[in-house]
Amino acid sequence: MLKFNVNNLELIISAVSKKQYPEYDLPEVAMCGRSNVGKSSFINTILNRKNFARVSSKPGKTRTLNFFNVDNKLALVDVPGYGYAKMGKKEKEKLYDMIVEYFVNSKNLSFVLHLVDSRHKPSEDDIMMNEFLNYYEIPFVLVLTKTDKISKNELAKNTKQIKNSMDLTNNIDIVPFSSVKKLNVEKILLEINKVIN
């Protein structure tokens, strides 16, 4: 039984620094992943909305931390996609600093949904994010996106490769996911459910 209504939600703020983080006592669940990993589709699917998070034709478009209030029970935080190839070095550094500042300073962060593309081995940026989450002892769920685009055998092989490449010290679970087939939406929602008092 879910303790929150996914249909009751609003954008609180798009922030770029800790001065702008909202003041509340809501537990936060952050979503992060490489640019083009399917994060907008993931958000829209778990919230059962069509265009709540804009699915951009231009990867790397989100440059702010977007805080969403879900039913006054929790906050979902959409972290900008990292590793966008066409982003300049200075821009990349600025983006990383913003992500790091949030993960280090958030008082309400319960866990992170770390999205990784199931079709490929983790990128250097994925591994860097994984090391970062473990270094700061932030619990995370590895969400393997776009599983509808590969066969079951490929998924099994790639999952093994992802497990071997990643440090799973603070890992809660590894969840194969598909926005197209709505695979494991319930599993993600139940994981979020656990952080609500």
PDB file of C-alpha atoms in Angstrom:
ATOM      1  CA  MET A   1       0.000   0.000   0.000  1.00  0.00           C
ATOM      2  CA  LEU A   2       1.505   3.338  -1.079  1.00  0.00           C
ATOM      3  CA  LYS A   3       1.622   6.099   1.511  1.00  0.00           C
ATOM      4  CA  PHE A   4       1.558   8.843  -1.125  1.00  0.00           C
ATOM      5  CA  ASN A   5      -0.500   9.921  -4.119  1.00  0.00           C
ATOM      6  CA  VAL A   6       1.732  10.344  -7.178  1.00  0.00           C
ATOM      7  CA  ASN A   7      -0.904  12.502  -8.862  1.00  0.00           C
ATOM      8  CA  ASN A   8      -0.641  15.229  -6.235  1.00  0.00           C
ATOM      9  CA  LEU A   9       2.610  16.911  -7.137  1.00  0.00           C
ATOM     10  CA  GLU A  10       4.126  20.273  -7.923  1.00  0.00           C
ATOM     11  CA  LEU A  11       7.490  21.777  -8.752  1.00  0.00           C
ATOM     12  CA  ILE A  12       8.746  23.612  -5.657  1.00  0.00           C
ATOM     13  CA  ILE A  13      11.892  25.209  -7.093  1.00  0.00           C
ATOM     14  CA  SER A  14      14.663  24.832  -9.651  1.00  0.00           C
ATOM     15  CA  ALA A  15      17.811  25.488  -7.641  1.00  0.00           C
ATOM     16  CA  VAL A  16      21.463  25.966  -8.553  1.00  0.00           C
ATOM     17  CA  SER A  17      22.952  26.352  -5.058  1.00  0.00           C
ATOM     18  CA  LYS A  18      22.282  25.369  -1.448  1.00  0.00           C
ATOM     19  CA  LYS A  19      20.972  28.878  -0.654  1.00  0.00           C
ATOM     20  CA  GLN A  20      17.964  27.980  -2.803  1.00  0.00           C
ATOM     21  CA  TYR A  21      17.168  24.531  -1.394  1.00  0.00           C
ATOM     22  CA  PRO A  22      13.616  24.446  -0.035  1.00  0.00           C
ATOM     23  CA  GLU A  23      13.079  24.525   3.736  1.00  0.00           C
ATOM     24  CA  TYR A  24      10.960  21.533   4.764  1.00  0.00           C
ATOM     25  CA  ASP A  25      11.081  18.268   6.683  1.00  0.00           C
ATOM     26  CA  LEU A  26      10.179  16.050   3.752  1.00  0.00           C
ATOM     27  CA  PRO A  27      12.356  13.020   3.004  1.00  0.00           C
ATOM     28  CA  GLU A  28      14.128  13.430  -0.336  1.00  0.00           C
ATOM     29  CA  VAL A  29      14.751  10.856  -3.031  1.00  0.00           C
ATOM     30  CA  ALA A  30      17.132  12.077  -5.732  1.00  0.00           C
ATOM     31  CA  MET A  31      17.378  10.758  -9.289  1.00  0.00           C
ATOM     32  CA  CYS A  32      20.621  11.006 -11.178  1.00  0.00           C
ATOM     33  CA  GLY A  33      22.162   9.514 -14.273  1.00  0.00           C
ATOM     34  CA  ARG A  34      24.166  10.112 -17.382  1.00  0.00           C
ATOM     35  CA  SER A  35      22.725  12.498 -19.913  1.00  0.00           C
ATOM     36  CA  ASN A  36      20.460  10.494 -22.265  1.00  0.00           C
ATOM     37  CA  VAL A  37      19.952   7.611 -19.787  1.00  0.00           C
ATOM     38  CA  GLY A  38      16.164   8.072 -19.974  1.00  0.00           C
ATOM     39  CA  LYS A  39      15.697  10.029 -16.735  1.00  0.00           C
ATOM     40  CA  SER A  40      12.762  12.172 -17.932  1.00  0.00           C
ATOM     41  CA  SER A  41      10.929   9.086 -19.198  1.00  0.00           C
ATOM     42  CA  PHE A  42      11.689   7.370 -15.883  1.00  0.00           C
ATOM     43  CA  ILE A  43      10.229  10.284 -13.882  1.00  0.00           C
ATOM     44  CA  ASN A  44       7.137  10.501 -16.099  1.00  0.00           C
ATOM     45  CA  THR A  45       6.591   6.734 -15.834  1.00  0.00           C
ATOM     46  CA  ILE A  46       6.881   6.448 -12.053  1.00  0.00           C
ATOM     47  CA  LEU A  47       4.665   9.535 -11.605  1.00  0.00           C
ATOM     48  CA  ASN A  48       2.197   8.244 -14.188  1.00  0.00           C
ATOM     49  CA  ARG A  49       2.387  11.506 -16.159  1.00  0.00           C
ATOM     50  CA  LYS A  50       2.971  12.122 -19.842  1.00  0.00           C
ATOM     51  CA  ASN A  51       5.021  15.297 -19.870  1.00  0.00           C
ATOM     52  CA  PHE A  52       5.787  16.196 -16.277  1.00  0.00           C
ATOM     53  CA  ALA A  53       9.524  15.983 -16.827  1.00  0.00           C
ATOM     54  CA  ARG A  54      10.220  17.176 -20.340  1.00  0.00           C
ATOM     55  CA  VAL A  55      11.734  14.502 -22.549  1.00  0.00           C
ATOM     56  CA  SER A  56      14.315  16.586 -24.343  1.00  0.00           C
ATOM     57  CA  SER A  57      15.597  15.999 -27.848  1.00  0.00           C
ATOM     58  CA  LYS A  58      18.744  17.728 -26.620  1.00  0.00           C
ATOM     59  CA  PRO A  59      20.491  15.701 -23.912  1.00  0.00           C
ATOM     60  CA  GLY A  60      22.117  17.695 -21.136  1.00  0.00           C
ATOM     61  CA  LYS A  61      19.454  20.395 -21.251  1.00  0.00           C
ATOM     62  CA  THR A  62      18.538  20.288 -17.547  1.00  0.00           C
ATOM     63  CA  ARG A  63      21.043  22.456 -15.678  1.00  0.00           C
ATOM     64  CA  THR A  64      19.216  22.881 -12.388  1.00  0.00           C
ATOM     65  CA  LEU A  65      18.202  20.733  -9.406  1.00  0.00           C
ATOM     66  CA  ASN A  66      14.433  20.400  -9.703  1.00  0.00           C
ATOM     67  CA  PHE A  67      12.622  19.779  -6.401  1.00  0.00           C
ATOM     68  CA  PHE A  68       9.141  18.242  -6.705  1.00  0.00           C
ATOM     69  CA  ASN A  69       6.714  18.011  -3.789  1.00  0.00           C
ATOM     70  CA  VAL A  70       4.798  14.713  -3.934  1.00  0.00           C
ATOM     71  CA  ASP A  71       1.580  14.804  -1.916  1.00  0.00           C
ATOM     72  CA  ASN A  72       3.307  16.760   0.898  1.00  0.00           C
ATOM     73  CA  LYS A  73       4.847  13.405   1.904  1.00  0.00           C
ATOM     74  CA  LEU A  74       8.181  13.496   0.111  1.00  0.00           C
ATOM     75  CA  ALA A  75      10.315  15.429  -2.340  1.00  0.00           C
ATOM     76  CA  LEU A  76      11.698  13.982  -5.544  1.00  0.00           C
ATOM     77  CA  VAL A  77      14.839  15.753  -6.715  1.00  0.00           C
ATOM     78  CA  ASP A  78      15.737  15.631 -10.388  1.00  0.00           C
ATOM     79  CA  VAL A  79      19.518  16.014 -10.591  1.00  0.00           C
ATOM     80  CA  PRO A  80      20.908  17.264 -13.949  1.00  0.00           C
ATOM     81  CA  GLY A  81      22.259  14.594 -16.282  1.00  0.00           C
ATOM     82  CA  TYR A  82      26.045  14.302 -16.211  1.00  0.00           C
ATOM     83  CA  GLY A  83      28.600  13.336 -18.830  1.00  0.00           C
ATOM     84  CA  TYR A  84      27.111  15.257 -21.763  1.00  0.00           C
ATOM     85  CA  ALA A  85      29.844  15.129 -24.407  1.00  0.00           C
ATOM     86  CA  LYS A  86      29.097  18.497 -26.038  1.00  0.00           C
ATOM     87  CA  MET A  87      29.295  20.420 -22.790  1.00  0.00           C
ATOM     88  CA  GLY A  88      32.396  22.570 -22.358  1.00  0.00           C
ATOM     89  CA  LYS A  89      34.920  21.728 -19.632  1.00  0.00           C
ATOM     90  CA  LYS A  90      34.005  24.754 -17.477  1.00  0.00           C
ATOM     91  CA  GLU A  91      30.303  24.007 -17.810  1.00  0.00           C
ATOM     92  CA  LYS A  92      30.903  20.376 -16.853  1.00  0.00           C
ATOM     93  CA  GLU A  93      32.882  21.381 -13.765  1.00  0.00           C
ATOM     94  CA  LYS A  94      30.148  23.841 -12.741  1.00  0.00           C
ATOM     95  CA  LEU A  95      27.524  21.110 -13.126  1.00  0.00           C
ATOM     96  CA  TYR A  96      29.561  18.583 -11.101  1.00  0.00           C
ATOM     97  CA  ASP A  97      30.120  21.168  -8.355  1.00  0.00           C
ATOM     98  CA  MET A  98      26.371  21.772  -8.179  1.00  0.00           C
ATOM     99  CA  ILE A  99      25.603  18.027  -7.952  1.00  0.00           C
ATOM    100  CA  VAL A 100      28.326  17.441  -5.331  1.00  0.00           C
ATOM    101  CA  GLU A 101      27.142  20.437  -3.284  1.00  0.00           C
ATOM    102  CA  TYR A 102      23.623  19.022  -3.209  1.00  0.00           C
ATOM    103  CA  PHE A 103      24.617  15.471  -2.252  1.00  0.00           C
ATOM    104  CA  VAL A 104      26.955  16.698   0.477  1.00  0.00           C
ATOM    105  CA  ASN A 105      24.649  19.391   1.922  1.00  0.00           C
ATOM    106  CA  SER A 106      21.136  18.000   1.697  1.00  0.00           C
ATOM    107  CA  LYS A 107      19.819  17.353   5.197  1.00  0.00           C
ATOM    108  CA  ASN A 108      16.847  15.347   3.950  1.00  0.00           C
ATOM    109  CA  LEU A 109      18.332  12.979   1.370  1.00  0.00           C
ATOM    110  CA  SER A 110      17.124   9.420   2.045  1.00  0.00           C
ATOM    111  CA  PHE A 111      18.576   7.643  -0.967  1.00  0.00           C
ATOM    112  CA  VAL A 112      19.471   8.081  -4.629  1.00  0.00           C
ATOM    113  CA  LEU A 113      18.013   6.365  -7.670  1.00  0.00           C
ATOM    114  CA  HIS A 114      21.143   6.035  -9.803  1.00  0.00           C
ATOM    115  CA  LEU A 115      20.079   5.395 -13.410  1.00  0.00           C
ATOM    116  CA  VAL A 116      22.459   3.436 -15.632  1.00  0.00           C
ATOM    117  CA  ASP A 117      21.800   2.397 -19.243  1.00  0.00           C
ATOM    118  CA  SER A 118      21.332  -1.397 -19.271  1.00  0.00           C
ATOM    119  CA  ARG A 119      22.593  -1.647 -22.875  1.00  0.00           C
ATOM    120  CA  HIS A 120      26.159  -0.566 -22.195  1.00  0.00           C
ATOM    121  CA  LYS A 121      28.888  -1.036 -19.657  1.00  0.00           C
ATOM    122  CA  PRO A 122      28.961   1.866 -17.166  1.00  0.00           C
ATOM    123  CA  SER A 123      30.699   5.006 -18.426  1.00  0.00           C
ATOM    124  CA  GLU A 124      33.557   6.670 -16.548  1.00  0.00           C
ATOM    125  CA  ASP A 125      31.034   9.229 -15.304  1.00  0.00           C
ATOM    126  CA  ASP A 126      28.733   6.455 -14.026  1.00  0.00           C
ATOM    127  CA  ILE A 127      31.626   4.902 -12.122  1.00  0.00           C
ATOM    128  CA  MET A 128      32.649   8.307 -10.758  1.00  0.00           C
ATOM    129  CA  MET A 129      29.098   8.916  -9.504  1.00  0.00           C
ATOM    130  CA  ASN A 130      29.039   5.436  -7.975  1.00  0.00           C
ATOM    131  CA  GLU A 131      32.356   6.059  -6.159  1.00  0.00           C
ATOM    132  CA  PHE A 132      31.047   9.400  -4.964  1.00  0.00           C
ATOM    133  CA  LEU A 133      27.844   7.898  -3.506  1.00  0.00           C
ATOM    134  CA  ASN A 134      29.852   5.266  -1.664  1.00  0.00           C
ATOM    135  CA  TYR A 135      32.450   7.744  -0.444  1.00  0.00           C
ATOM    136  CA  TYR A 136      29.726   9.851   1.192  1.00  0.00           C
ATOM    137  CA  GLU A 137      27.863   6.712   2.315  1.00  0.00           C
ATOM    138  CA  ILE A 138      24.694   7.672   0.453  1.00  0.00           C
ATOM    139  CA  PRO A 139      22.396   4.658  -0.045  1.00  0.00           C
ATOM    140  CA  PHE A 140      21.408   4.104  -3.673  1.00  0.00           C
ATOM    141  CA  VAL A 141      19.275   1.918  -5.897  1.00  0.00           C
ATOM    142  CA  LEU A 142      20.841   1.079  -9.262  1.00  0.00           C
ATOM    143  CA  VAL A 143      18.105   1.429 -11.885  1.00  0.00           C
ATOM    144  CA  LEU A 144      18.991  -0.259 -15.189  1.00  0.00           C
ATOM    145  CA  THR A 145      17.088   1.682 -17.847  1.00  0.00           C
ATOM    146  CA  LYS A 146      15.969   0.829 -21.406  1.00  0.00           C
ATOM    147  CA  THR A 147      15.768  -2.925 -20.747  1.00  0.00           C
ATOM    148  CA  ASP A 148      13.093  -3.253 -23.464  1.00  0.00           C
ATOM    149  CA  LYS A 149      15.785  -2.540 -26.057  1.00  0.00           C
ATOM    150  CA  ILE A 150      17.843  -5.658 -25.297  1.00  0.00           C
ATOM    151  CA  SER A 151      17.223  -9.397 -24.953  1.00  0.00           C
ATOM    152  CA  LYS A 152      16.994 -11.201 -21.599  1.00  0.00           C
ATOM    153  CA  ASN A 153      20.374 -12.836 -22.216  1.00  0.00           C
ATOM    154  CA  GLU A 154      22.004  -9.480 -22.965  1.00  0.00           C
ATOM    155  CA  LEU A 155      20.416  -8.001 -19.860  1.00  0.00           C
ATOM    156  CA  ALA A 156      21.767 -10.834 -17.696  1.00  0.00           C
ATOM    157  CA  LYS A 157      25.252 -10.440 -19.221  1.00  0.00           C
ATOM    158  CA  ASN A 158      25.216  -6.622 -18.895  1.00  0.00           C
ATOM    159  CA  THR A 159      23.862  -6.738 -15.323  1.00  0.00           C
ATOM    160  CA  LYS A 160      26.794  -8.963 -14.371  1.00  0.00           C
ATOM    161  CA  GLN A 161      29.202  -6.518 -16.035  1.00  0.00           C
ATOM    162  CA  ILE A 162      27.575  -3.544 -14.265  1.00  0.00           C
ATOM    163  CA  LYS A 163      27.814  -5.345 -10.891  1.00  0.00           C
ATOM    164  CA  ASN A 164      31.506  -6.053 -11.510  1.00  0.00           C
ATOM    165  CA  SER A 165      32.248  -2.427 -12.497  1.00  0.00           C
ATOM    166  CA  MET A 166      30.390  -0.807  -9.608  1.00  0.00           C
ATOM    167  CA  ASP A 167      31.048  -0.638  -5.887  1.00  0.00           C
ATOM    168  CA  LEU A 168      27.869  -1.986  -4.289  1.00  0.00           C
ATOM    169  CA  THR A 169      28.773  -1.139  -0.668  1.00  0.00           C
ATOM    170  CA  ASN A 170      25.822   1.214  -0.187  1.00  0.00           C
ATOM    171  CA  ASN A 171      23.576  -0.372  -2.782  1.00  0.00           C
ATOM    172  CA  ILE A 172      19.994  -1.106  -1.682  1.00  0.00           C
ATOM    173  CA  ASP A 173      18.908  -2.978  -4.810  1.00  0.00           C
ATOM    174  CA  ILE A 174      19.477  -3.362  -8.555  1.00  0.00           C
ATOM    175  CA  VAL A 175      16.248  -2.845 -10.495  1.00  0.00           C
ATOM    176  CA  PRO A 176      15.837  -3.488 -14.239  1.00  0.00           C
ATOM    177  CA  PHE A 177      13.465  -0.831 -15.608  1.00  0.00           C
ATOM    178  CA  SER A 178      11.587   0.005 -18.788  1.00  0.00           C
ATOM    179  CA  SER A 179       9.425   3.087 -19.348  1.00  0.00           C
ATOM    180  CA  VAL A 180       7.947   1.449 -22.445  1.00  0.00           C
ATOM    181  CA  LYS A 181       6.844  -1.733 -20.646  1.00  0.00           C
ATOM    182  CA  LYS A 182       6.425  -0.017 -17.258  1.00  0.00           C
ATOM    183  CA  LEU A 183       8.687  -2.721 -15.845  1.00  0.00           C
ATOM    184  CA  ASN A 184       9.225  -2.549 -12.053  1.00  0.00           C
ATOM    185  CA  VAL A 185       7.447   0.792 -11.581  1.00  0.00           C
ATOM    186  CA  GLU A 186       5.746  -0.676  -8.506  1.00  0.00           C
ATOM    187  CA  LYS A 187       9.095  -1.845  -7.132  1.00  0.00           C
ATOM    188  CA  ILE A 188      10.538   1.683  -7.387  1.00  0.00           C
ATOM    189  CA  LEU A 189       7.448   3.214  -5.767  1.00  0.00           C
ATOM    190  CA  LEU A 190       7.573   0.712  -2.904  1.00  0.00           C
ATOM    191  CA  GLU A 191      11.247   1.561  -2.326  1.00  0.00           C
ATOM    192  CA  ILE A 192      10.303   5.261  -2.143  1.00  0.00           C
ATOM    193  CA  ASN A 193       7.405   4.344   0.138  1.00  0.00           C
ATOM    194  CA  LYS A 194       9.836   3.031   2.772  1.00  0.00           C
ATOM    195  CA  VAL A 195      11.254   6.501   3.516  1.00  0.00           C
ATOM    196  CA  ILE A 196       7.886   8.035   4.377  1.00  0.00           C
ATOM    197  CA  ASN A 197       7.055   8.071   8.088  1.00  0.00           C
TER     198      ASN A 197
END
